[in-house]
PDB file of C-alpha atoms in Angstrom:
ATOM      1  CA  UNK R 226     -10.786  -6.375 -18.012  1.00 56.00           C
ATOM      2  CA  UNK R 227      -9.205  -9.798 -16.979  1.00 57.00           C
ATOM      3  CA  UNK R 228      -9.109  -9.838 -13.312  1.00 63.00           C
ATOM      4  CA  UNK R 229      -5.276 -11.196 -13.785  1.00 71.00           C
ATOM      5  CA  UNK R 230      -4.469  -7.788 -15.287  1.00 90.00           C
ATOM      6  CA  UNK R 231      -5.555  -5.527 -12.176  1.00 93.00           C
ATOM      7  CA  UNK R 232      -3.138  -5.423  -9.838  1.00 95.00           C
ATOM      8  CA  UNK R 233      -4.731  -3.284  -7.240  1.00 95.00           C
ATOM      9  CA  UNK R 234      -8.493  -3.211  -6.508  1.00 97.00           C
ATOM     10  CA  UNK R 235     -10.954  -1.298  -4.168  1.00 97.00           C
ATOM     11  CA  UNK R 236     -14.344  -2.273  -4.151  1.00 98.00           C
ATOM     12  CA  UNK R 237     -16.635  -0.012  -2.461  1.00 98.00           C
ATOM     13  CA  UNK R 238     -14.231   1.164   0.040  1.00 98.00           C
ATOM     14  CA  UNK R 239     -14.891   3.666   2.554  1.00 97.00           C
ATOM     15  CA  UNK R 240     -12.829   5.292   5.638  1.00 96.00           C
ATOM     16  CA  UNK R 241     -13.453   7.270   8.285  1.00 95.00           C
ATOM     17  CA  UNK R 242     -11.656   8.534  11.603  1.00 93.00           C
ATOM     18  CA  UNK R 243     -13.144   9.982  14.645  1.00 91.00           C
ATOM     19  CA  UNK R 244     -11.782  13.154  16.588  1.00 90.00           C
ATOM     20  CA  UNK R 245     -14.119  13.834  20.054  1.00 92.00           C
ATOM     21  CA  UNK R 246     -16.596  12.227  18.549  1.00 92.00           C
ATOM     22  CA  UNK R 247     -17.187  13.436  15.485  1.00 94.00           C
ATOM     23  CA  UNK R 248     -16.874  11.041  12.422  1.00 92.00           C
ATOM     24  CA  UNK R 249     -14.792  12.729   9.489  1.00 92.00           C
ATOM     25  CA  UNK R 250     -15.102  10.554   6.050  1.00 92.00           C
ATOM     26  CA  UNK R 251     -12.335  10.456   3.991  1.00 93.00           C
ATOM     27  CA  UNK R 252     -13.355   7.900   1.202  1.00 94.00           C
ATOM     28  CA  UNK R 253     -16.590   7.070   0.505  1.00 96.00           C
ATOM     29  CA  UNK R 254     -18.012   4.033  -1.609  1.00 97.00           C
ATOM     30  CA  UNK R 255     -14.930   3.957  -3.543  1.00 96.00           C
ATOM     31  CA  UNK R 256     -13.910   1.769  -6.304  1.00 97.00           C
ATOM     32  CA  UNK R 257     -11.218   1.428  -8.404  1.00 95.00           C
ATOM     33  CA  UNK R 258      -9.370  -0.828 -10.770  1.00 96.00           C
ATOM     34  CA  UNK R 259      -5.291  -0.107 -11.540  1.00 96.00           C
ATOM     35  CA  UNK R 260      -4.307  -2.902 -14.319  1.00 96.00           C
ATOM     36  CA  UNK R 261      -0.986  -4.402 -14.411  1.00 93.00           C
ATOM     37  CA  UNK R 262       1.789  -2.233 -15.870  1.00 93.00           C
ATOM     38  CA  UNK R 263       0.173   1.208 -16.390  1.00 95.00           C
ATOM     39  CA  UNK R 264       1.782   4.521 -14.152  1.00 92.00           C
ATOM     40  CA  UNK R 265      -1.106   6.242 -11.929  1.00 92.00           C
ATOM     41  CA  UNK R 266      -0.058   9.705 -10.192  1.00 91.00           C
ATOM     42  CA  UNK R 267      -2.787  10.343  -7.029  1.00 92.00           C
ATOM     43  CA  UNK R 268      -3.398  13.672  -6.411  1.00 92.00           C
ATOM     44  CA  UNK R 269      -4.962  16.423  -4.830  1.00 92.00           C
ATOM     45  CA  UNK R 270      -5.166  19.040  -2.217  1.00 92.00           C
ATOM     46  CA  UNK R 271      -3.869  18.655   1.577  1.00 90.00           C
ATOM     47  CA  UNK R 272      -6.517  16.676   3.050  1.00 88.00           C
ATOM     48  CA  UNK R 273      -8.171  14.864   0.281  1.00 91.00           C
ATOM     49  CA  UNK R 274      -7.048  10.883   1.024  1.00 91.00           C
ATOM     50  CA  UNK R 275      -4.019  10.785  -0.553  1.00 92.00           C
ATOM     51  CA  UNK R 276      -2.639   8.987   1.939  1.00 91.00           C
ATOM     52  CA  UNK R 277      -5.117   7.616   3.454  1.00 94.00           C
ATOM     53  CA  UNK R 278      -5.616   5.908   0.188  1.00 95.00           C
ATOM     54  CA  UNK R 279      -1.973   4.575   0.153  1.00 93.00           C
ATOM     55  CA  UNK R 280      -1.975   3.291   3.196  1.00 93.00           C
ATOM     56  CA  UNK R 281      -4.833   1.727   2.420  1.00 96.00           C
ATOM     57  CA  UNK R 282      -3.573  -0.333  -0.714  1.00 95.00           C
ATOM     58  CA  UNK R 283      -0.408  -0.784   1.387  1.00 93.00           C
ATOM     59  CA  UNK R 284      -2.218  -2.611   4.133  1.00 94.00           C
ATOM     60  CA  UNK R 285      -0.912  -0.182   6.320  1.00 93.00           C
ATOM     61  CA  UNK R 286      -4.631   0.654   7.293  1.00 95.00           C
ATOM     62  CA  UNK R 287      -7.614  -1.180   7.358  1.00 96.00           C
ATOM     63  CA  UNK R 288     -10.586   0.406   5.506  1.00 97.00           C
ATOM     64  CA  UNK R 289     -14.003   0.922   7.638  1.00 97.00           C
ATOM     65  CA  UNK R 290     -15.933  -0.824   4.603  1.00 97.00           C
ATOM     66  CA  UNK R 291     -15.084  -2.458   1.412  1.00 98.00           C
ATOM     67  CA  UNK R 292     -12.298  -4.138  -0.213  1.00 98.00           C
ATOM     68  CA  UNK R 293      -9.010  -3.869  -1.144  1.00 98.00           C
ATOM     69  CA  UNK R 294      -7.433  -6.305  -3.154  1.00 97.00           C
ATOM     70  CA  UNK R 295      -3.382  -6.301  -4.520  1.00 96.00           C
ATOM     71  CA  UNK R 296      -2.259  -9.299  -6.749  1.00 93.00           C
ATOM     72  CA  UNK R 297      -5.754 -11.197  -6.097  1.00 93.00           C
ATOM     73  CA  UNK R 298      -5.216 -10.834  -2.498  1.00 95.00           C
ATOM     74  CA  UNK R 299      -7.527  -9.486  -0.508  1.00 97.00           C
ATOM     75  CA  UNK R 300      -5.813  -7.845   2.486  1.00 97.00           C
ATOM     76  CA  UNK R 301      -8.929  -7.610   4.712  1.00 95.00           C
ATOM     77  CA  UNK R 302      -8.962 -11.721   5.370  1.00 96.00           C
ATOM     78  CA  UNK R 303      -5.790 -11.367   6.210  1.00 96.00           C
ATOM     79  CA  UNK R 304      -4.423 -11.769   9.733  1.00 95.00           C
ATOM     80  CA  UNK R 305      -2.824  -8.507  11.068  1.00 94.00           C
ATOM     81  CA  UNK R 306       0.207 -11.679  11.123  1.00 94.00           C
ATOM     82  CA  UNK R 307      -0.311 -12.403   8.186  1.00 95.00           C
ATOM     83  CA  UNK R 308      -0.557  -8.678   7.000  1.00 94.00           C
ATOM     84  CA  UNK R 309       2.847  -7.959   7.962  1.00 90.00           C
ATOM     85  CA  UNK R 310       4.427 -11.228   6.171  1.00 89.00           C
ATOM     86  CA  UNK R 311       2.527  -9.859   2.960  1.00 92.00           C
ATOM     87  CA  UNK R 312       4.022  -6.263   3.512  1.00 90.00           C
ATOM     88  CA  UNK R 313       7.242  -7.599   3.750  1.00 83.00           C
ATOM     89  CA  UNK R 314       6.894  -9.604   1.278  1.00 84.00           C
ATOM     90  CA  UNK R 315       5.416  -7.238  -1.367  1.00 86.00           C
ATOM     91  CA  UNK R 316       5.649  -3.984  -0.783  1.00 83.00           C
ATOM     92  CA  UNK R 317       8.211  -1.095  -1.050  1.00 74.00           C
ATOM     93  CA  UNK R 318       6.957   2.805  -0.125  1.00 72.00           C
ATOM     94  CA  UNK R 319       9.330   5.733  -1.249  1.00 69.00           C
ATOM     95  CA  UNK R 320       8.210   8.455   0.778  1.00 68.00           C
ATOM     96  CA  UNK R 321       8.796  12.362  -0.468  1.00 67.00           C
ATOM     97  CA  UNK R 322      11.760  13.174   1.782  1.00 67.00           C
ATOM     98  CA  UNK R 323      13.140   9.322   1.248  1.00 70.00           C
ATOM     99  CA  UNK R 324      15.997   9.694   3.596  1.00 76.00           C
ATOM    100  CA  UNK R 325      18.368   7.305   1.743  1.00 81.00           C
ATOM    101  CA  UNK R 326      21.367   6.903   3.338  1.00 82.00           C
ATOM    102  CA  UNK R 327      24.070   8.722   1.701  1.00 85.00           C
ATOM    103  CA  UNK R 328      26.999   6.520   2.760  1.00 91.00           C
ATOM    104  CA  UNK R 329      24.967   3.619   0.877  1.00 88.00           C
ATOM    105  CA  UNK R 330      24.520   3.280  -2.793  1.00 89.00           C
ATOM    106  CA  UNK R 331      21.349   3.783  -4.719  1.00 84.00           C
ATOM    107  CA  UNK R 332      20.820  -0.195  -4.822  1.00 84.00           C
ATOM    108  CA  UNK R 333      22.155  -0.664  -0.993  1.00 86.00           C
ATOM    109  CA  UNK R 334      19.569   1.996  -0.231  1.00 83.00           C
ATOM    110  CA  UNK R 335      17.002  -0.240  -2.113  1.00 81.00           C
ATOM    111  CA  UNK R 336      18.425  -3.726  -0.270  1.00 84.00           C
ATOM    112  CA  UNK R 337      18.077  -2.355   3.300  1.00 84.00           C
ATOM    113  CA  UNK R 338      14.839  -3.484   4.466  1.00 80.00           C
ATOM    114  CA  UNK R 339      15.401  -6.176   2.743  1.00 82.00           C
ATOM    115  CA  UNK R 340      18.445  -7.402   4.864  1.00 83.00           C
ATOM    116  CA  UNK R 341      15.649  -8.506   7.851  1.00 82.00           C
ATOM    117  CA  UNK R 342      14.167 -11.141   5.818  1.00 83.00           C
ATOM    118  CA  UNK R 343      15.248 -14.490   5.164  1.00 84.00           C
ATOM    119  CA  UNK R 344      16.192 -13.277   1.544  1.00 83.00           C
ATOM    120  CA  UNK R 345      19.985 -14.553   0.085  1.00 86.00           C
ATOM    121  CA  UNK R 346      22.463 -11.552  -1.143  1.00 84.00           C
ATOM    122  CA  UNK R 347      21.138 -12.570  -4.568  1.00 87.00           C
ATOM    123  CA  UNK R 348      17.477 -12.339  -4.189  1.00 86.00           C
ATOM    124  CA  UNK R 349      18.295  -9.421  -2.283  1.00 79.00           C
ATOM    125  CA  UNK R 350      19.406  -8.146  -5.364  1.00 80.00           C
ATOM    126  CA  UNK R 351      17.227  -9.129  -7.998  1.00 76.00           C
TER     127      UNK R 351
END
């Protein structure tokens, strides 16, 4: 596979937390390779990474080792600056209870965030 077609990319990642001193792993020498334009569902039982995972290819979290790399950019050299310009920049989360607001349409929902960067009405909206 082309690395142009993979669009999101862990190499080797793992994560772990710490509660009272006890290390819990939650991904361990992980790897995988998502390729531009295909649909992947993550799941699994309360407690498995899900979400760790997401944040993780969100930059939302940093792993403890490995990479993660979306679009060719890997979001460990970035500054935690710089991290937030990328998020803003490139990322959109939908969360299961999305709390759109209901006096908005679907699209003004969409355009929200949107409205606190330096993006026109029309990029907005494309």
């Amino acid at each position: 596979m082309h690395q142009d077609d993979v669009v999101v990319e862990l190499v080797n990642v793992s994560k772990e937390f710490w509660r009272d001193k006890i290390e819990i792993p939650v991904l361990t020498n992980t790897t995988l390779h998502i390729p531009r334009g295909d649909f992947v569902a993550i799941m699994g039982p309360s407690g498995s990474g899900k979400s760790t995972l997401l944040n993780l290819c969100a930059g939302l979290d940093r792993p403890t080792t490995g990479h993660v790399i979306v679009n060719g950019q890997d979001l460990g050299e970035l500054s935690e600056a710089r991290l937030s310009k990328w998020r803003s920049e490139n990322l959109g989360f939908i969360f299961q209870m999305y709390n759109l607001m209901p006096v908005l349409t679907a699209q003004e929902n969409v355009e929200l965030p949107l409205l606190l960067t330096p993006l026109s009405r029309a990029e907005r909206r494309k």
